C-alpha cells in the first residue's frame, strides 16, 4: 500500500524526532566562489593566486576561467602592466567581481602601456568591476580604451556593474568607432546574432584626461529610419536592437578630447548626478 505524507504529518514527525529539514532553496544556495589575488610587485616564485602566493602578472590572471561568486583582487599600491582579459561568467545571484585588496593608501593600478584595452570584458555577463585605477598613456595616438565591454554575436548579456574606478590618461587618437577610443567603451559587434545589454550600471567613476570619449556606447545592430544615412550601413548593418536597463550616474568627467557621454543604441537609459556634463542634479534624466 502506498502512503502519502502530508505537510502536517511531516512537521509532527520532525518535531518529535528533533530533526531539521533543509529546504530545497537553502540547499541550492548561491555558490560562494573562490578568491584569487594578484600582486605584480610580489616575488613570482610559487605563485598560486592565494593571498600568501599571489599571481604576479595579468597573463596569469587571464589564464584562469572564472565562475559565479569568484573574486579577482589586485593589491593596492601595486601596478600591473598590459591587458586584463578574464574569461568566464558570474550569475545573477553570484557575480564575478574584479576589485582590490589590502590597506595601502594608493589604488591598485592597471597600466595598459599603449595596449588597445586595459580591461577587456568580452562575451560575458554578471561581472562587477570596482575600485581600480586604470591608465593607458604610452605611445599616444592609437585607438585604445581604458575599459571595453564587448559582445560579439552573443545575444543578451546581463548584470554589469562598473563603479568606483579612476580612469585617466587614456591617450588614444581621434577615433569614434565601435572599437574605440574611450575611457569606458560599451560595444556590440558582430553581424550574425543580435546582441544587447540588459542591466548595465556605470556609477561613481572619476574619468579625466582622455582622448577621445568619456563613456561611449556603439552597436553594429543600430539600423533604423531615425538614423538614416548618418552611419555606414555596411559597417552597422544590424536592425535596431537597443540595450535596456542602462543607468549612468554620479560620474565625474573632465578634460576630454571628445564627447563626455554618448549612449548610442539604448532604450530608456537613465542617470543622475553626472558632473560637469549635466547640471540638473535631479534623477530621471534619459537619452534615446
PDB file of C-alpha atoms in Angstrom:
ATOM      1  CA  UNK A   1       0.000   0.000   0.000  1.00  0.00           C
ATOM      2  CA  UNK A   2       1.272   3.431  -0.885  1.00  0.00           C
ATOM      3  CA  UNK A   3       1.150   6.099   1.831  1.00  0.00           C
ATOM      4  CA  UNK A   4       1.004   9.870   1.431  1.00  0.00           C
ATOM      5  CA  UNK A   5       2.829  12.029   3.962  1.00  0.00           C
ATOM      6  CA  UNK A   6       1.105  15.357   4.466  1.00  0.00           C
ATOM      7  CA  UNK A   7       2.902  18.557   5.410  1.00  0.00           C
ATOM      8  CA  UNK A   8       1.296  18.410   8.869  1.00  0.00           C
ATOM      9  CA  UNK A   9       2.431  14.847   9.405  1.00  0.00           C
ATOM     10  CA  UNK A  10       5.955  15.674   8.311  1.00  0.00           C
ATOM     11  CA  UNK A  11       6.040  18.594  10.725  1.00  0.00           C
ATOM     12  CA  UNK A  12       4.878  16.366  13.562  1.00  0.00           C
ATOM     13  CA  UNK A  13       7.493  13.746  12.790  1.00  0.00           C
ATOM     14  CA  UNK A  14      10.188  16.406  12.593  1.00  0.00           C
ATOM     15  CA  UNK A  15       9.252  17.929  15.941  1.00  0.00           C
ATOM     16  CA  UNK A  16       9.029  14.539  17.622  1.00  0.00           C
ATOM     17  CA  UNK A  17      12.379  13.377  16.361  1.00  0.00           C
ATOM     18  CA  UNK A  18      14.265  16.647  16.802  1.00  0.00           C
ATOM     19  CA  UNK A  19      15.081  16.675  13.091  1.00  0.00           C
ATOM     20  CA  UNK A  20      15.932  19.672  10.932  1.00  0.00           C
ATOM     21  CA  UNK A  21      14.529  19.820   7.436  1.00  0.00           C
ATOM     22  CA  UNK A  22      16.614  21.809   4.967  1.00  0.00           C
ATOM     23  CA  UNK A  23      14.554  23.389   2.250  1.00  0.00           C
ATOM     24  CA  UNK A  24      15.415  22.908  -1.384  1.00  0.00           C
ATOM     25  CA  UNK A  25      16.005  26.655  -1.660  1.00  0.00           C
ATOM     26  CA  UNK A  26      18.595  26.623   1.139  1.00  0.00           C
ATOM     27  CA  UNK A  27      20.245  23.531  -0.269  1.00  0.00           C
ATOM     28  CA  UNK A  28      20.629  25.300  -3.597  1.00  0.00           C
ATOM     29  CA  UNK A  29      22.130  28.498  -2.173  1.00  0.00           C
ATOM     30  CA  UNK A  30      24.280  30.634  -4.440  1.00  0.00           C
ATOM     31  CA  UNK A  31      27.877  29.436  -4.742  1.00  0.00           C
ATOM     32  CA  UNK A  32      30.377  31.258  -2.579  1.00  0.00           C
ATOM     33  CA  UNK A  33      33.079  31.184  -5.254  1.00  0.00           C
ATOM     34  CA  UNK A  34      36.844  31.355  -4.935  1.00  0.00           C
ATOM     35  CA  UNK A  35      39.148  34.308  -4.339  1.00  0.00           C
ATOM     36  CA  UNK A  36      42.301  34.929  -6.382  1.00  0.00           C
ATOM     37  CA  UNK A  37      44.938  37.556  -5.592  1.00  0.00           C
ATOM     38  CA  UNK A  38      47.267  39.460  -7.916  1.00  0.00           C
ATOM     39  CA  UNK A  39      50.268  41.478  -6.723  1.00  0.00           C
ATOM     40  CA  UNK A  40      52.501  42.424  -9.626  1.00  0.00           C
ATOM     41  CA  UNK A  41      55.193  43.635  -7.192  1.00  0.00           C
ATOM     42  CA  UNK A  42      55.467  40.288  -5.400  1.00  0.00           C
ATOM     43  CA  UNK A  43      58.011  37.510  -5.849  1.00  0.00           C
ATOM     44  CA  UNK A  44      56.802  35.365  -8.779  1.00  0.00           C
ATOM     45  CA  UNK A  45      58.153  32.167  -7.228  1.00  0.00           C
ATOM     46  CA  UNK A  46      55.459  29.613  -6.343  1.00  0.00           C
ATOM     47  CA  UNK A  47      52.634  31.934  -7.402  1.00  0.00           C
ATOM     48  CA  UNK A  48      49.294  30.177  -6.949  1.00  0.00           C
ATOM     49  CA  UNK A  49      46.828  33.070  -6.769  1.00  0.00           C
ATOM     50  CA  UNK A  50      46.492  32.782  -2.998  1.00  0.00           C
ATOM     51  CA  UNK A  51      46.937  35.787  -0.733  1.00  0.00           C
ATOM     52  CA  UNK A  52      50.220  34.324   0.517  1.00  0.00           C
ATOM     53  CA  UNK A  53      51.468  33.500  -3.006  1.00  0.00           C
ATOM     54  CA  UNK A  54      49.614  35.851  -5.378  1.00  0.00           C
ATOM     55  CA  UNK A  55      49.827  35.818  -9.125  1.00  0.00           C
ATOM     56  CA  UNK A  56      52.274  38.448 -10.333  1.00  0.00           C
ATOM     57  CA  UNK A  57      51.117  39.185 -13.884  1.00  0.00           C
ATOM     58  CA  UNK A  58      47.977  39.807 -15.883  1.00  0.00           C
ATOM     59  CA  UNK A  59      48.876  36.812 -18.040  1.00  0.00           C
ATOM     60  CA  UNK A  60      48.398  34.545 -15.022  1.00  0.00           C
ATOM     61  CA  UNK A  61      45.061  36.169 -14.216  1.00  0.00           C
ATOM     62  CA  UNK A  62      43.946  35.804 -17.842  1.00  0.00           C
ATOM     63  CA  UNK A  63      44.852  32.109 -17.957  1.00  0.00           C
ATOM     64  CA  UNK A  64      42.133  31.167 -15.456  1.00  0.00           C
ATOM     65  CA  UNK A  65      38.424  30.716 -16.218  1.00  0.00           C
ATOM     66  CA  UNK A  66      36.184  32.309 -13.578  1.00  0.00           C
ATOM     67  CA  UNK A  67      32.737  31.333 -12.388  1.00  0.00           C
ATOM     68  CA  UNK A  68      29.860  32.502 -10.196  1.00  0.00           C
ATOM     69  CA  UNK A  69      30.954  34.082  -6.940  1.00  0.00           C
ATOM     70  CA  UNK A  70      34.647  34.215  -7.872  1.00  0.00           C
ATOM     71  CA  UNK A  71      36.680  37.279  -6.930  1.00  0.00           C
ATOM     72  CA  UNK A  72      39.823  38.511  -8.682  1.00  0.00           C
ATOM     73  CA  UNK A  73      41.554  41.016  -6.396  1.00  0.00           C
ATOM     74  CA  UNK A  74      44.510  43.311  -7.139  1.00  0.00           C
ATOM     75  CA  UNK A  75      46.894  44.528  -4.442  1.00  0.00           C
ATOM     76  CA  UNK A  76      46.539  48.181  -3.548  1.00  0.00           C
ATOM     77  CA  UNK A  77      49.729  50.124  -4.251  1.00  0.00           C
ATOM     78  CA  UNK A  78      50.960  47.710  -6.934  1.00  0.00           C
ATOM     79  CA  UNK A  79      50.905  48.266 -10.715  1.00  0.00           C
ATOM     80  CA  UNK A  80      50.186  45.578 -13.302  1.00  0.00           C
ATOM     81  CA  UNK A  81      51.015  46.262 -16.939  1.00  0.00           C
ATOM     82  CA  UNK A  82      49.206  45.039 -20.044  1.00  0.00           C
ATOM     83  CA  UNK A  83      45.632  43.909 -20.697  1.00  0.00           C
ATOM     84  CA  UNK A  84      43.331  42.191 -18.234  1.00  0.00           C
ATOM     85  CA  UNK A  85      41.011  39.970 -20.315  1.00  0.00           C
ATOM     86  CA  UNK A  86      39.426  37.397 -17.996  1.00  0.00           C
ATOM     87  CA  UNK A  87      37.167  34.613 -19.249  1.00  0.00           C
ATOM     88  CA  UNK A  88      34.118  33.067 -17.631  1.00  0.00           C
ATOM     89  CA  UNK A  89      30.878  34.492 -16.240  1.00  0.00           C
ATOM     90  CA  UNK A  90      29.161  35.115 -12.968  1.00  0.00           C
ATOM     91  CA  UNK A  91      25.492  34.545 -12.215  1.00  0.00           C
ATOM     92  CA  UNK A  92      22.553  36.656 -11.114  1.00  0.00           C
ATOM     93  CA  UNK A  93      22.961  35.508  -7.505  1.00  0.00           C
ATOM     94  CA  UNK A  94      26.761  35.383  -7.507  1.00  0.00           C
ATOM     95  CA  UNK A  95      28.530  37.821  -9.867  1.00  0.00           C
ATOM     96  CA  UNK A  96      32.186  37.549 -10.779  1.00  0.00           C
ATOM     97  CA  UNK A  97      33.910  40.503  -9.062  1.00  0.00           C
ATOM     98  CA  UNK A  98      37.132  42.273 -10.031  1.00  0.00           C
ATOM     99  CA  UNK A  99      38.299  44.660  -7.299  1.00  0.00           C
ATOM    100  CA  UNK A 100      41.183  45.442  -4.937  1.00  0.00           C
ATOM    101  CA  UNK A 101      42.562  44.187  -1.625  1.00  0.00           C
ATOM    102  CA  UNK A 102      44.932  45.438   1.052  1.00  0.00           C
ATOM    103  CA  UNK A 103      45.153  48.600   3.130  1.00  0.00           C
ATOM    104  CA  UNK A 104      47.644  50.656   1.120  1.00  0.00           C
ATOM    105  CA  UNK A 105      46.842  54.344   0.513  1.00  0.00           C
ATOM    106  CA  UNK A 106      47.272  54.025  -3.262  1.00  0.00           C
ATOM    107  CA  UNK A 107      44.854  52.215  -5.514  1.00  0.00           C
ATOM    108  CA  UNK A 108      45.603  49.001  -7.328  1.00  0.00           C
ATOM    109  CA  UNK A 109      46.727  50.240 -10.750  1.00  0.00           C
ATOM    110  CA  UNK A 110      46.381  48.655 -14.192  1.00  0.00           C
ATOM    111  CA  UNK A 111      48.514  50.307 -16.901  1.00  0.00           C
ATOM    112  CA  UNK A 112      47.791  49.349 -20.495  1.00  0.00           C
ATOM    113  CA  UNK A 113      51.135  50.783 -21.655  1.00  0.00           C
ATOM    114  CA  UNK A 114      49.647  51.547 -25.069  1.00  0.00           C
ATOM    115  CA  UNK A 115      47.569  48.366 -25.458  1.00  0.00           C
ATOM    116  CA  UNK A 116      44.216  48.566 -27.205  1.00  0.00           C
ATOM    117  CA  UNK A 117      42.388  47.836 -23.928  1.00  0.00           C
ATOM    118  CA  UNK A 118      43.464  47.920 -20.309  1.00  0.00           C
ATOM    119  CA  UNK A 119      40.439  45.837 -19.259  1.00  0.00           C
ATOM    120  CA  UNK A 120      38.508  43.793 -21.827  1.00  0.00           C
ATOM    121  CA  UNK A 121      35.307  42.035 -20.777  1.00  0.00           C
ATOM    122  CA  UNK A 122      34.247  40.078 -23.857  1.00  0.00           C
ATOM    123  CA  UNK A 123      31.163  37.859 -24.309  1.00  0.00           C
ATOM    124  CA  UNK A 124      30.470  37.575 -20.617  1.00  0.00           C
ATOM    125  CA  UNK A 125      27.839  38.663 -18.089  1.00  0.00           C
ATOM    126  CA  UNK A 126      27.220  39.204 -14.385  1.00  0.00           C
ATOM    127  CA  UNK A 127      30.566  40.931 -13.856  1.00  0.00           C
ATOM    128  CA  UNK A 128      31.305  43.670 -11.309  1.00  0.00           C
ATOM    129  CA  UNK A 129      34.402  45.820 -11.909  1.00  0.00           C
ATOM    130  CA  UNK A 130      35.240  48.082  -8.989  1.00  0.00           C
ATOM    131  CA  UNK A 131      37.698  50.421  -7.275  1.00  0.00           C
ATOM    132  CA  UNK A 132      40.750  50.132  -9.588  1.00  0.00           C
ATOM    133  CA  UNK A 133      42.951  52.808 -11.146  1.00  0.00           C
ATOM    134  CA  UNK A 134      43.244  52.440 -14.918  1.00  0.00           C
ATOM    135  CA  UNK A 135      45.588  54.317 -17.253  1.00  0.00           C
ATOM    136  CA  UNK A 136      46.854  53.903 -20.833  1.00  0.00           C
ATOM    137  CA  UNK A 137      49.221  56.691 -21.901  1.00  0.00           C
ATOM    138  CA  UNK A 138      52.196  55.073 -23.669  1.00  0.00           C
ATOM    139  CA  UNK A 139      52.664  55.571 -27.432  1.00  0.00           C
ATOM    140  CA  UNK A 140      49.795  58.058 -27.719  1.00  0.00           C
ATOM    141  CA  UNK A 141      47.601  58.471 -30.768  1.00  0.00           C
ATOM    142  CA  UNK A 142      46.483  54.904 -31.488  1.00  0.00           C
ATOM    143  CA  UNK A 143      42.952  53.620 -30.957  1.00  0.00           C
ATOM    144  CA  UNK A 144      42.622  52.442 -27.349  1.00  0.00           C
ATOM    145  CA  UNK A 145      40.366  52.220 -24.306  1.00  0.00           C
ATOM    146  CA  UNK A 146      40.520  52.111 -20.557  1.00  0.00           C
ATOM    147  CA  UNK A 147      37.691  49.601 -20.095  1.00  0.00           C
ATOM    148  CA  UNK A 148      35.975  47.905 -23.028  1.00  0.00           C
ATOM    149  CA  UNK A 149      32.909  45.701 -22.631  1.00  0.00           C
ATOM    150  CA  UNK A 150      32.237  43.824 -25.879  1.00  0.00           C
ATOM    151  CA  UNK A 151      29.563  41.455 -27.143  1.00  0.00           C
ATOM    152  CA  UNK A 152      30.061  39.664 -30.469  1.00  0.00           C
ATOM    153  CA  UNK A 153      27.151  37.557 -31.782  1.00  0.00           C
ATOM    154  CA  UNK A 154      26.326  36.767 -28.142  1.00  0.00           C
ATOM    155  CA  UNK A 155      22.659  37.605 -27.563  1.00  0.00           C
ATOM    156  CA  UNK A 156      21.594  39.285 -24.336  1.00  0.00           C
ATOM    157  CA  UNK A 157      24.129  39.921 -21.527  1.00  0.00           C
ATOM    158  CA  UNK A 158      23.039  40.952 -18.054  1.00  0.00           C
ATOM    159  CA  UNK A 159      24.366  42.059 -14.715  1.00  0.00           C
ATOM    160  CA  UNK A 160      27.240  44.511 -15.295  1.00  0.00           C
ATOM    161  CA  UNK A 161      28.329  46.963 -12.605  1.00  0.00           C
ATOM    162  CA  UNK A 162      31.264  49.302 -13.310  1.00  0.00           C
ATOM    163  CA  UNK A 163      31.855  51.502 -10.294  1.00  0.00           C
ATOM    164  CA  UNK A 164      34.413  53.426  -8.283  1.00  0.00           C
ATOM    165  CA  UNK A 165      37.103  53.420 -10.984  1.00  0.00           C
ATOM    166  CA  UNK A 166      39.675  56.160 -11.507  1.00  0.00           C
ATOM    167  CA  UNK A 167      40.396  56.203 -15.252  1.00  0.00           C
ATOM    168  CA  UNK A 168      42.896  58.753 -16.542  1.00  0.00           C
ATOM    169  CA  UNK A 169      45.452  59.494 -19.258  1.00  0.00           C
ATOM    170  CA  UNK A 170      43.946  57.235 -21.900  1.00  0.00           C
ATOM    171  CA  UNK A 171      45.862  58.785 -24.778  1.00  0.00           C
ATOM    172  CA  UNK A 172      44.073  57.452 -27.834  1.00  0.00           C
ATOM    173  CA  UNK A 173      43.638  59.093 -31.202  1.00  0.00           C
ATOM    174  CA  UNK A 174      40.675  60.860 -32.760  1.00  0.00           C
ATOM    175  CA  UNK A 175      38.663  57.642 -33.091  1.00  0.00           C
ATOM    176  CA  UNK A 176      34.938  57.259 -32.560  1.00  0.00           C
ATOM    177  CA  UNK A 177      34.216  53.739 -33.744  1.00  0.00           C
ATOM    178  CA  UNK A 178      32.665  50.509 -32.496  1.00  0.00           C
ATOM    179  CA  UNK A 179      36.056  49.592 -31.006  1.00  0.00           C
ATOM    180  CA  UNK A 180      37.401  52.860 -29.528  1.00  0.00           C
ATOM    181  CA  UNK A 181      38.732  55.246 -28.249  1.00  0.00           C
ATOM    182  CA  UNK A 182      37.155  55.763 -24.799  1.00  0.00           C
ATOM    183  CA  UNK A 183      37.635  55.656 -21.061  1.00  0.00           C
ATOM    184  CA  UNK A 184      34.665  53.260 -20.797  1.00  0.00           C
ATOM    185  CA  UNK A 185      33.633  51.739 -24.106  1.00  0.00           C
ATOM    186  CA  UNK A 186      30.457  49.641 -24.345  1.00  0.00           C
ATOM    187  CA  UNK A 187      30.362  47.816 -27.679  1.00  0.00           C
ATOM    188  CA  UNK A 188      28.152  45.413 -29.568  1.00  0.00           C
ATOM    189  CA  UNK A 189      29.886  43.875 -32.567  1.00  0.00           C
ATOM    190  CA  UNK A 190      29.157  41.051 -34.979  1.00  0.00           C
ATOM    191  CA  UNK A 191      26.669  40.563 -37.802  1.00  0.00           C
ATOM    192  CA  UNK A 192      25.170  37.107 -37.246  1.00  0.00           C
ATOM    193  CA  UNK A 193      23.305  37.322 -33.939  1.00  0.00           C
ATOM    194  CA  UNK A 194      21.796  40.481 -32.471  1.00  0.00           C
ATOM    195  CA  UNK A 195      23.320  41.331 -29.094  1.00  0.00           C
ATOM    196  CA  UNK A 196      22.435  43.805 -26.370  1.00  0.00           C
ATOM    197  CA  UNK A 197      22.887  44.588 -22.677  1.00  0.00           C
ATOM    198  CA  UNK A 198      20.022  44.277 -20.237  1.00  0.00           C
ATOM    199  CA  UNK A 199      21.153  45.652 -16.892  1.00  0.00           C
ATOM    200  CA  UNK A 200      24.297  47.793 -17.013  1.00  0.00           C
ATOM    201  CA  UNK A 201      25.186  50.197 -14.194  1.00  0.00           C
ATOM    202  CA  UNK A 202      28.062  52.680 -14.551  1.00  0.00           C
ATOM    203  CA  UNK A 203      28.385  54.866 -11.487  1.00  0.00           C
ATOM    204  CA  UNK A 204      30.701  56.783  -9.169  1.00  0.00           C
ATOM    205  CA  UNK A 205      33.650  56.729 -11.574  1.00  0.00           C
ATOM    206  CA  UNK A 206      36.224  59.507 -11.987  1.00  0.00           C
ATOM    207  CA  UNK A 207      37.309  59.976 -15.611  1.00  0.00           C
ATOM    208  CA  UNK A 208      39.833  62.582 -16.743  1.00  0.00           C
ATOM    209  CA  UNK A 209      42.431  63.342 -19.430  1.00  0.00           C
ATOM    210  CA  UNK A 210      41.060  61.023 -22.102  1.00  0.00           C
ATOM    211  CA  UNK A 211      41.373  61.093 -25.896  1.00  0.00           C
ATOM    212  CA  UNK A 212      38.663  60.810 -27.097  1.00  0.00           C
ATOM    213  CA  UNK A 213      35.355  59.694 -25.479  1.00  0.00           C
ATOM    214  CA  UNK A 214      34.378  59.527 -21.832  1.00  0.00           C
ATOM    215  CA  UNK A 215      31.595  56.895 -21.710  1.00  0.00           C
ATOM    216  CA  UNK A 216      30.638  55.661 -25.167  1.00  0.00           C
ATOM    217  CA  UNK A 217      28.138  53.107 -26.492  1.00  0.00           C
ATOM    218  CA  UNK A 218      28.213  51.766 -30.048  1.00  0.00           C
ATOM    219  CA  UNK A 219      26.470  48.836 -31.732  1.00  0.00           C
ATOM    220  CA  UNK A 220      26.521  47.225 -35.159  1.00  0.00           C
ATOM    221  CA  UNK A 221      22.813  46.480 -34.608  1.00  0.00           C
ATOM    222  CA  UNK A 222      21.668  50.089 -34.845  1.00  0.00           C
ATOM    223  CA  UNK A 223      19.989  50.459 -38.240  1.00  0.00           C
ATOM    224  CA  UNK A 224      16.658  52.303 -38.210  1.00  0.00           C
ATOM    225  CA  UNK A 225      14.911  55.063 -40.114  1.00  0.00           C
ATOM    226  CA  UNK A 226      15.651  57.668 -37.442  1.00  0.00           C
ATOM    227  CA  UNK A 227      19.395  57.236 -38.034  1.00  0.00           C
ATOM    228  CA  UNK A 228      19.058  57.323 -41.809  1.00  0.00           C
ATOM    229  CA  UNK A 229      22.362  57.676 -43.632  1.00  0.00           C
ATOM    230  CA  UNK A 230      24.269  59.133 -40.696  1.00  0.00           C
ATOM    231  CA  UNK A 231      26.358  55.954 -40.468  1.00  0.00           C
ATOM    232  CA  UNK A 232      27.686  53.465 -42.988  1.00  0.00           C
ATOM    233  CA  UNK A 233      25.139  50.611 -43.357  1.00  0.00           C
ATOM    234  CA  UNK A 234      27.969  48.285 -44.346  1.00  0.00           C
ATOM    235  CA  UNK A 235      29.689  48.881 -41.024  1.00  0.00           C
ATOM    236  CA  UNK A 236      26.498  48.972 -38.929  1.00  0.00           C
ATOM    237  CA  UNK A 237      24.162  46.579 -40.784  1.00  0.00           C
ATOM    238  CA  UNK A 238      22.063  45.064 -37.982  1.00  0.00           C
ATOM    239  CA  UNK A 239      18.464  46.038 -37.281  1.00  0.00           C
ATOM    240  CA  UNK A 240      17.891  48.294 -34.273  1.00  0.00           C
ATOM    241  CA  UNK A 241      18.443  46.241 -31.095  1.00  0.00           C
ATOM    242  CA  UNK A 242      18.795  48.632 -28.165  1.00  0.00           C
ATOM    243  CA  UNK A 243      20.359  47.894 -24.802  1.00  0.00           C
ATOM    244  CA  UNK A 244      17.985  48.222 -21.853  1.00  0.00           C
ATOM    245  CA  UNK A 245      18.274  48.725 -18.135  1.00  0.00           C
ATOM    246  CA  UNK A 246      21.218  51.104 -18.605  1.00  0.00           C
ATOM    247  CA  UNK A 247      21.961  53.513 -15.769  1.00  0.00           C
ATOM    248  CA  UNK A 248      24.796  56.085 -15.855  1.00  0.00           C
ATOM    249  CA  UNK A 249      25.072  58.070 -12.636  1.00  0.00           C
ATOM    250  CA  UNK A 250      27.338  60.046 -10.293  1.00  0.00           C
ATOM    251  CA  UNK A 251      30.351  60.018 -12.598  1.00  0.00           C
ATOM    252  CA  UNK A 252      32.831  62.897 -12.767  1.00  0.00           C
ATOM    253  CA  UNK A 253      34.311  63.586 -16.218  1.00  0.00           C
ATOM    254  CA  UNK A 254      36.787  66.292 -17.180  1.00  0.00           C
ATOM    255  CA  UNK A 255      39.455  67.139 -19.734  1.00  0.00           C
ATOM    256  CA  UNK A 256      38.115  65.017 -22.580  1.00  0.00           C
ATOM    257  CA  UNK A 257      39.008  65.443 -26.240  1.00  0.00           C
ATOM    258  CA  UNK A 258      35.537  64.422 -27.450  1.00  0.00           C
ATOM    259  CA  UNK A 259      32.096  63.578 -26.104  1.00  0.00           C
ATOM    260  CA  UNK A 260      31.568  63.214 -22.397  1.00  0.00           C
ATOM    261  CA  UNK A 261      28.883  60.565 -22.760  1.00  0.00           C
ATOM    262  CA  UNK A 262      27.204  59.142 -25.853  1.00  0.00           C
ATOM    263  CA  UNK A 263      24.624  56.457 -25.203  1.00  0.00           C
ATOM    264  CA  UNK A 264      24.110  55.038 -28.674  1.00  0.00           C
ATOM    265  CA  UNK A 265      21.552  52.256 -29.306  1.00  0.00           C
ATOM    266  CA  UNK A 266      19.896  52.247 -25.886  1.00  0.00           C
ATOM    267  CA  UNK A 267      16.264  52.471 -24.876  1.00  0.00           C
ATOM    268  CA  UNK A 268      15.195  54.269 -21.719  1.00  0.00           C
ATOM    269  CA  UNK A 269      18.739  54.755 -20.431  1.00  0.00           C
ATOM    270  CA  UNK A 270      18.767  56.971 -17.364  1.00  0.00           C
ATOM    271  CA  UNK A 271      21.119  58.660 -14.974  1.00  0.00           C
ATOM    272  CA  UNK A 272      21.663  61.423 -12.483  1.00  0.00           C
ATOM    273  CA  UNK A 273      24.392  63.355 -10.723  1.00  0.00           C
ATOM    274  CA  UNK A 274      26.990  63.163 -13.507  1.00  0.00           C
ATOM    275  CA  UNK A 275      29.412  66.106 -13.426  1.00  0.00           C
ATOM    276  CA  UNK A 276      30.067  68.518 -15.065  1.00  0.00           C
ATOM    277  CA  UNK A 277      28.142  67.467 -18.132  1.00  0.00           C
ATOM    278  CA  UNK A 278      24.712  67.528 -16.529  1.00  0.00           C
ATOM    279  CA  UNK A 279      23.970  70.499 -14.301  1.00  0.00           C
ATOM    280  CA  UNK A 280      20.425  69.388 -13.453  1.00  0.00           C
ATOM    281  CA  UNK A 281      21.196  67.199 -10.424  1.00  0.00           C
ATOM    282  CA  UNK A 282      17.782  65.546 -10.311  1.00  0.00           C
ATOM    283  CA  UNK A 283      17.330  61.927 -11.313  1.00  0.00           C
ATOM    284  CA  UNK A 284      15.185  60.672 -14.123  1.00  0.00           C
ATOM    285  CA  UNK A 285      17.298  62.015 -16.977  1.00  0.00           C
ATOM    286  CA  UNK A 286      17.179  59.923 -20.121  1.00  0.00           C
ATOM    287  CA  UNK A 287      18.769  59.525 -23.524  1.00  0.00           C
ATOM    288  CA  UNK A 288      17.316  57.690 -26.528  1.00  0.00           C
TER     289      UNK A 288
END
